[in-house]
Coordinates of C-alpha atoms in Angstrom, one line a residue:
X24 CA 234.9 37.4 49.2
X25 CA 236.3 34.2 49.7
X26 CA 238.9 32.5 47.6
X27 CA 235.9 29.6 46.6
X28 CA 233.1 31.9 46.3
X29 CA 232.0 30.5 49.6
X30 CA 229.8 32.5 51.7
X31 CA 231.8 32.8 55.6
X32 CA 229.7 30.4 57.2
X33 CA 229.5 27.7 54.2
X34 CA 231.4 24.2 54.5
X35 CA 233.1 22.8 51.4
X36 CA 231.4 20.2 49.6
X37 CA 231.3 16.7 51.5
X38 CA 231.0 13.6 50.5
X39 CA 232.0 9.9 52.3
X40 CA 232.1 6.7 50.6
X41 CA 232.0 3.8 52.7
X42 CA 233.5 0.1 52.0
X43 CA 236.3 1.4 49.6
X44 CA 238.8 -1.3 51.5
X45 CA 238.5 -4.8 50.8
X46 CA 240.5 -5.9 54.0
X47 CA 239.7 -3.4 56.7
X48 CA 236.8 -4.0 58.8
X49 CA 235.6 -0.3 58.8
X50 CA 236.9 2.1 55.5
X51 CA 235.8 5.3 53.9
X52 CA 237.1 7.9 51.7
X53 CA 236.5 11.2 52.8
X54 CA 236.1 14.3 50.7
X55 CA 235.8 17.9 51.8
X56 CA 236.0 20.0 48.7
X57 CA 239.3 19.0 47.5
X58 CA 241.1 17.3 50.2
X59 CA 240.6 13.3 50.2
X60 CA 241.6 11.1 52.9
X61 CA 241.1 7.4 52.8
X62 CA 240.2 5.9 56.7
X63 CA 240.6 2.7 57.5
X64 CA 239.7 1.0 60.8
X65 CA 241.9 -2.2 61.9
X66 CA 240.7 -4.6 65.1
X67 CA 243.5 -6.1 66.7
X68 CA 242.3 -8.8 69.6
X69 CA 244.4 -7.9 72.7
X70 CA 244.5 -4.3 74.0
X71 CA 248.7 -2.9 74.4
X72 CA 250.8 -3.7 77.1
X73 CA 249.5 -0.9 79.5
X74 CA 246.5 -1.6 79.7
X75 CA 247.0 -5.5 80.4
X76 CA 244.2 -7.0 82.9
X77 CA 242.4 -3.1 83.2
X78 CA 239.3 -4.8 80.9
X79 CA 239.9 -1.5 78.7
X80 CA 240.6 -1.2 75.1
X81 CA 242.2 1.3 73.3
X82 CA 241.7 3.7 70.1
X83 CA 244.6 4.9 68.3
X84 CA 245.5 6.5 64.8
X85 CA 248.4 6.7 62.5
X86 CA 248.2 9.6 60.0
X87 CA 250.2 10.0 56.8
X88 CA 250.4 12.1 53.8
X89 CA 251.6 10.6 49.7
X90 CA 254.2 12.2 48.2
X91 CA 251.7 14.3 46.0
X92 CA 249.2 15.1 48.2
X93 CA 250.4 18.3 47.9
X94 CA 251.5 20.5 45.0
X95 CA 254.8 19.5 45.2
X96 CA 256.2 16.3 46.0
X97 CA 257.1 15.6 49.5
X98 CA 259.8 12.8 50.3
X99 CA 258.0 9.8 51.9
X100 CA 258.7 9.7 55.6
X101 CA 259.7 6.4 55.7
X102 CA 262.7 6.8 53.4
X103 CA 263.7 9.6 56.0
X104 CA 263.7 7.0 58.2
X105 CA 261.8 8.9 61.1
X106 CA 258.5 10.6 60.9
X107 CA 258.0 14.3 61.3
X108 CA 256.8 16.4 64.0
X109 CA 253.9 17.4 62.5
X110 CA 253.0 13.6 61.5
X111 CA 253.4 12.6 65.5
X112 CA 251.3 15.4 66.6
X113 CA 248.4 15.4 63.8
X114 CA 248.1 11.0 64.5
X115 CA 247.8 11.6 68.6
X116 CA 244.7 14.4 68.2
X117 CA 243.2 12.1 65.8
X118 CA 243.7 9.1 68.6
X119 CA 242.4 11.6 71.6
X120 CA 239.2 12.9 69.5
X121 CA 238.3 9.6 68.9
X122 CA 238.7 8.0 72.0
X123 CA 236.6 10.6 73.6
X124 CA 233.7 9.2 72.0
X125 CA 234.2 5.6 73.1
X126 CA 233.6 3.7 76.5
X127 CA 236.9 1.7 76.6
X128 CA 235.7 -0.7 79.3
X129 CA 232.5 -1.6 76.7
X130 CA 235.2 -2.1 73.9
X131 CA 236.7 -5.1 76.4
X132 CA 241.0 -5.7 76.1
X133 CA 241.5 -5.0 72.3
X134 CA 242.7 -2.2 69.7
X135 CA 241.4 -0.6 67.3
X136 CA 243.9 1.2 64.9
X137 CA 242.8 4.0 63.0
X138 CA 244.6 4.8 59.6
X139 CA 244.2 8.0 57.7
X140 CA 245.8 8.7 54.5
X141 CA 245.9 11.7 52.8
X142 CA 245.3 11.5 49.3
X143 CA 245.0 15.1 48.1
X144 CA 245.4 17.9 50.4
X145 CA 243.7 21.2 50.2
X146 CA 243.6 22.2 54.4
X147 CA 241.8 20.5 56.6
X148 CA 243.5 17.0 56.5
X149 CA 243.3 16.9 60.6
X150 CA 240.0 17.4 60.4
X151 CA 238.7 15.5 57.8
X152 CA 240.8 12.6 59.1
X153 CA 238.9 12.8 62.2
X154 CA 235.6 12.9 60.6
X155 CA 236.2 10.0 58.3
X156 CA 238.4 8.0 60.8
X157 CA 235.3 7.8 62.8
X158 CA 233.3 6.4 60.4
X159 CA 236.0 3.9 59.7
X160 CA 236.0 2.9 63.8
X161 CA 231.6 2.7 63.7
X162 CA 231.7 0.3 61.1
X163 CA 234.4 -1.5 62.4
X164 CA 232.3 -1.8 66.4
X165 CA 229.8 -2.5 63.8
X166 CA 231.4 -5.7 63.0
X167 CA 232.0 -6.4 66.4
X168 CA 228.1 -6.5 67.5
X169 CA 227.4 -8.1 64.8
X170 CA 229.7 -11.3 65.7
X171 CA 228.4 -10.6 69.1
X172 CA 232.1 -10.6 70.5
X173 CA 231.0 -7.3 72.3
X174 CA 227.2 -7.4 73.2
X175 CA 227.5 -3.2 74.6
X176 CA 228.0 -0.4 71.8
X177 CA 230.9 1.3 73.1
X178 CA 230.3 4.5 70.7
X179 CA 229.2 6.6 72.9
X180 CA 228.4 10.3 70.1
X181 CA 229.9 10.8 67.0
X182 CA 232.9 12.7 66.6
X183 CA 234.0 15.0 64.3
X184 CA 236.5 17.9 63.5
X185 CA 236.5 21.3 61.8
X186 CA 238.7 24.2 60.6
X187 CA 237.9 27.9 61.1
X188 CA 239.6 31.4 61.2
X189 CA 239.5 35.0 60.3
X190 CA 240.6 35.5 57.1
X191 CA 240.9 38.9 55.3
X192 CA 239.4 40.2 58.5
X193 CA 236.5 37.9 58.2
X194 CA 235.6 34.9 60.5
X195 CA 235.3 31.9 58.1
X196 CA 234.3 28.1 58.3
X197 CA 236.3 25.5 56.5
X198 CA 239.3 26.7 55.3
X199 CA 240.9 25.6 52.2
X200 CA 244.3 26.2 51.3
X201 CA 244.1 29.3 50.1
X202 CA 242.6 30.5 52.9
X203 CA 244.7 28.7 55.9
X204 CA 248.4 30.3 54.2
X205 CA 246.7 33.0 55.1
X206 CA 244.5 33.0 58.0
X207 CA 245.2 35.7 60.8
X208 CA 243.9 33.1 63.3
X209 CA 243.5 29.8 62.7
X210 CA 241.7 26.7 64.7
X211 CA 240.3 23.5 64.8
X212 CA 237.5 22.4 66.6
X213 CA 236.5 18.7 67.7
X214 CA 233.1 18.1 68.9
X215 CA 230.8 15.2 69.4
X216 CA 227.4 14.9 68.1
X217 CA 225.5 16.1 70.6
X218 CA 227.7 19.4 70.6
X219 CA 230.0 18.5 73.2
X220 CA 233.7 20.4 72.9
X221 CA 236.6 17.5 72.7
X222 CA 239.7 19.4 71.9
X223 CA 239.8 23.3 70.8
X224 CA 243.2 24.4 68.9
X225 CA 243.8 27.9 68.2
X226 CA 246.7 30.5 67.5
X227 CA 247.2 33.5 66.4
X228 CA 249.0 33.2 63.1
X229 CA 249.4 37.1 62.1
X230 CA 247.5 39.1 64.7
X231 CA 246.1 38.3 68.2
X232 CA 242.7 37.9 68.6
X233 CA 239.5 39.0 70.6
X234 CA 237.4 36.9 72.6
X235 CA 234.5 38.0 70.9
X236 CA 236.2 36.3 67.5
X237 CA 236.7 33.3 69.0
X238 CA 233.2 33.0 70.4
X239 CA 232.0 34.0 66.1
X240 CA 234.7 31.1 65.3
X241 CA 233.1 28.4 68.0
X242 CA 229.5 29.4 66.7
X243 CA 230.8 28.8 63.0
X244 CA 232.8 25.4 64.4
X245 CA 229.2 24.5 65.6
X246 CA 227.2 24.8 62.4
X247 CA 230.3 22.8 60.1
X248 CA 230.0 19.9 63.3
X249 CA 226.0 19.9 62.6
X250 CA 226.7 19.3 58.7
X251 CA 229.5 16.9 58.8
X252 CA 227.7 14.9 61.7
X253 CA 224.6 14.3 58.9
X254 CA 226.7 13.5 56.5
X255 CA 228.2 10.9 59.0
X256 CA 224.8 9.6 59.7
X257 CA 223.9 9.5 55.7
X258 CA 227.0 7.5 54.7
X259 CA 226.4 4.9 57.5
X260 CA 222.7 4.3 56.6

C-alpha cells in the first residue's frame, strides 16, 4: 500500500489555475496533490546574443524554491550569493522540455522566459514545473497571435513531465515525498502530447533495475502524461 492510499498507477490530485499574475503575459498555479508551483511566462522582444540575425527565438526557464517550501526552512539562494547545483540543473530540463515543443523559427528573434516557483513541495517540483510552465508559455504565444506580432503558432504539442519508480518493490506513478526518500529507482519522464519521449531520467537509487521495470515505469509515465495533458487542455479552455 502506498503512503496516500493511492493505487500504483493513480496520479495525485491535479488542479491548474490560470491568470493568477497580474503582470505576466501567461501565469498559472500548479497543484499536484500537495506540491504548488506558481508559472509565469515573460516575452522579451529580441532573442539573446547567440542567436542574433538566425530569425530564431528562444525558450528558457528559471526555477526556484521559498524558504518554506519544504519542512524546514531552506536559506534563500540569493543570500548565498550563488545558486545551487540542483537549482542550475532542474531550470535547464525545464528550458529543454519546453523548447522541444516549440518551432523557434515561428517564434521570430524574441524570448520567452519561463519562471517556476515552488510554493510547497511534496516531490515532483521538476515535473510539475514543466507541466504548468507550459501553460504559462501557451498563454503567453497566445498573446502573441492575438496582437498578430506572430501570425504562425509556434507550439508545436503540449509538453508535460512526470515522476515514477519502484517503491516498496512496486512500480508507482507520481511520487510524493514519502515515496521519492524512498524509491529504489527513481525517474522522470517528459513527453509531448501526442506521446512523443522528450527527455527520460532515471537512476537507480538503492538497487539496480531490470529492463522489464523500466518498460512498467514508461507505460505508467504514459498514462500520468495522458491525465496531466487534459488537465492542460481543461485549464486553457
Amino acid at each position: 500500500m502506498r503512503p496516500s492510499g493511492r493505487n500504483l498507477s493513480d496520479m495525485r490530485p491535479i488542479s491548474i489555475e490560470t491568470g493568477v499574475m497580474r503582470h505576466a503575459e501567461g501565469s498559472c498555479l500548479i497543484a499536484c496533490g500537495d506540491t504548488r508551483v506558481l508559472c509565469s511566462a515573460s516575452i522579451e522582444d529580441k532573442a539573446p546574443p547567440f542567436l542574433k540575425g538566425s530569425g530564431q527565438g528562444w525558450v528558457t526557464a528559471e526555477y526556484g524554491m521559498l524558504p518554506r517550501a519544504t519542512n524546514t526552512r531552506n536559506r534563500r539562494e540569493a543570500a548565498a550569493g550563488k545558486q545551487s547545483g540542483r537549482t542550475q540543473e532542474i531550470q535547464r530540463l525545464i528550458g529543454r522540455a519546453l523548447r522541444a515543443g516549440v518551432d523557434r523559427r515561428a517564434l521570430g528573434e524574441r524570448q520567452i522566459v519561463v519562471d517556476c516557483d515552488v510554493i510547497q513541495a511534496d516531490g515532483g517540483t521538476r515535473c510539475a514545473s514543466i507541466t504548468g510552465g507550459w501553460v504559462a508559455l501557451r498563454l503567453a504565444v497566445n498573446k502573441l497571435l492575438k496582437a498578430g506580432i506572430i501570425t504562425t503558432d509556434p507550439i508545436m504539442d503540449h509538453v508535460a513531465a512526470v515522476s515514477c519508480g519502484v517503491y516498496a518493490g512496486q512500480p508507482v506513478l507520481d511520487l510524493d515525498y514519502a515515496e521519492d526518500s524512498e524509491a529504489g529507482t527513481d525517474g522522470n519522464f517528459i513527453m509531448t502530447g501526442s506521446g512523443r519521449l522528450i527527455e527520460v531520467q532515471m537512476s537507480a537509487e538503492g538497487a539496480t533495475f531490470s529492463r522489464p521495470e523500466m518498460n512498467q515505469l514508461m507505460d505508467l509515465a504514459e498514462g500520468g502524461i495522458a491525465e496531466l495533458v487534459r488537465a492542460q487542455k481543461e485549464a486553457l479552455v
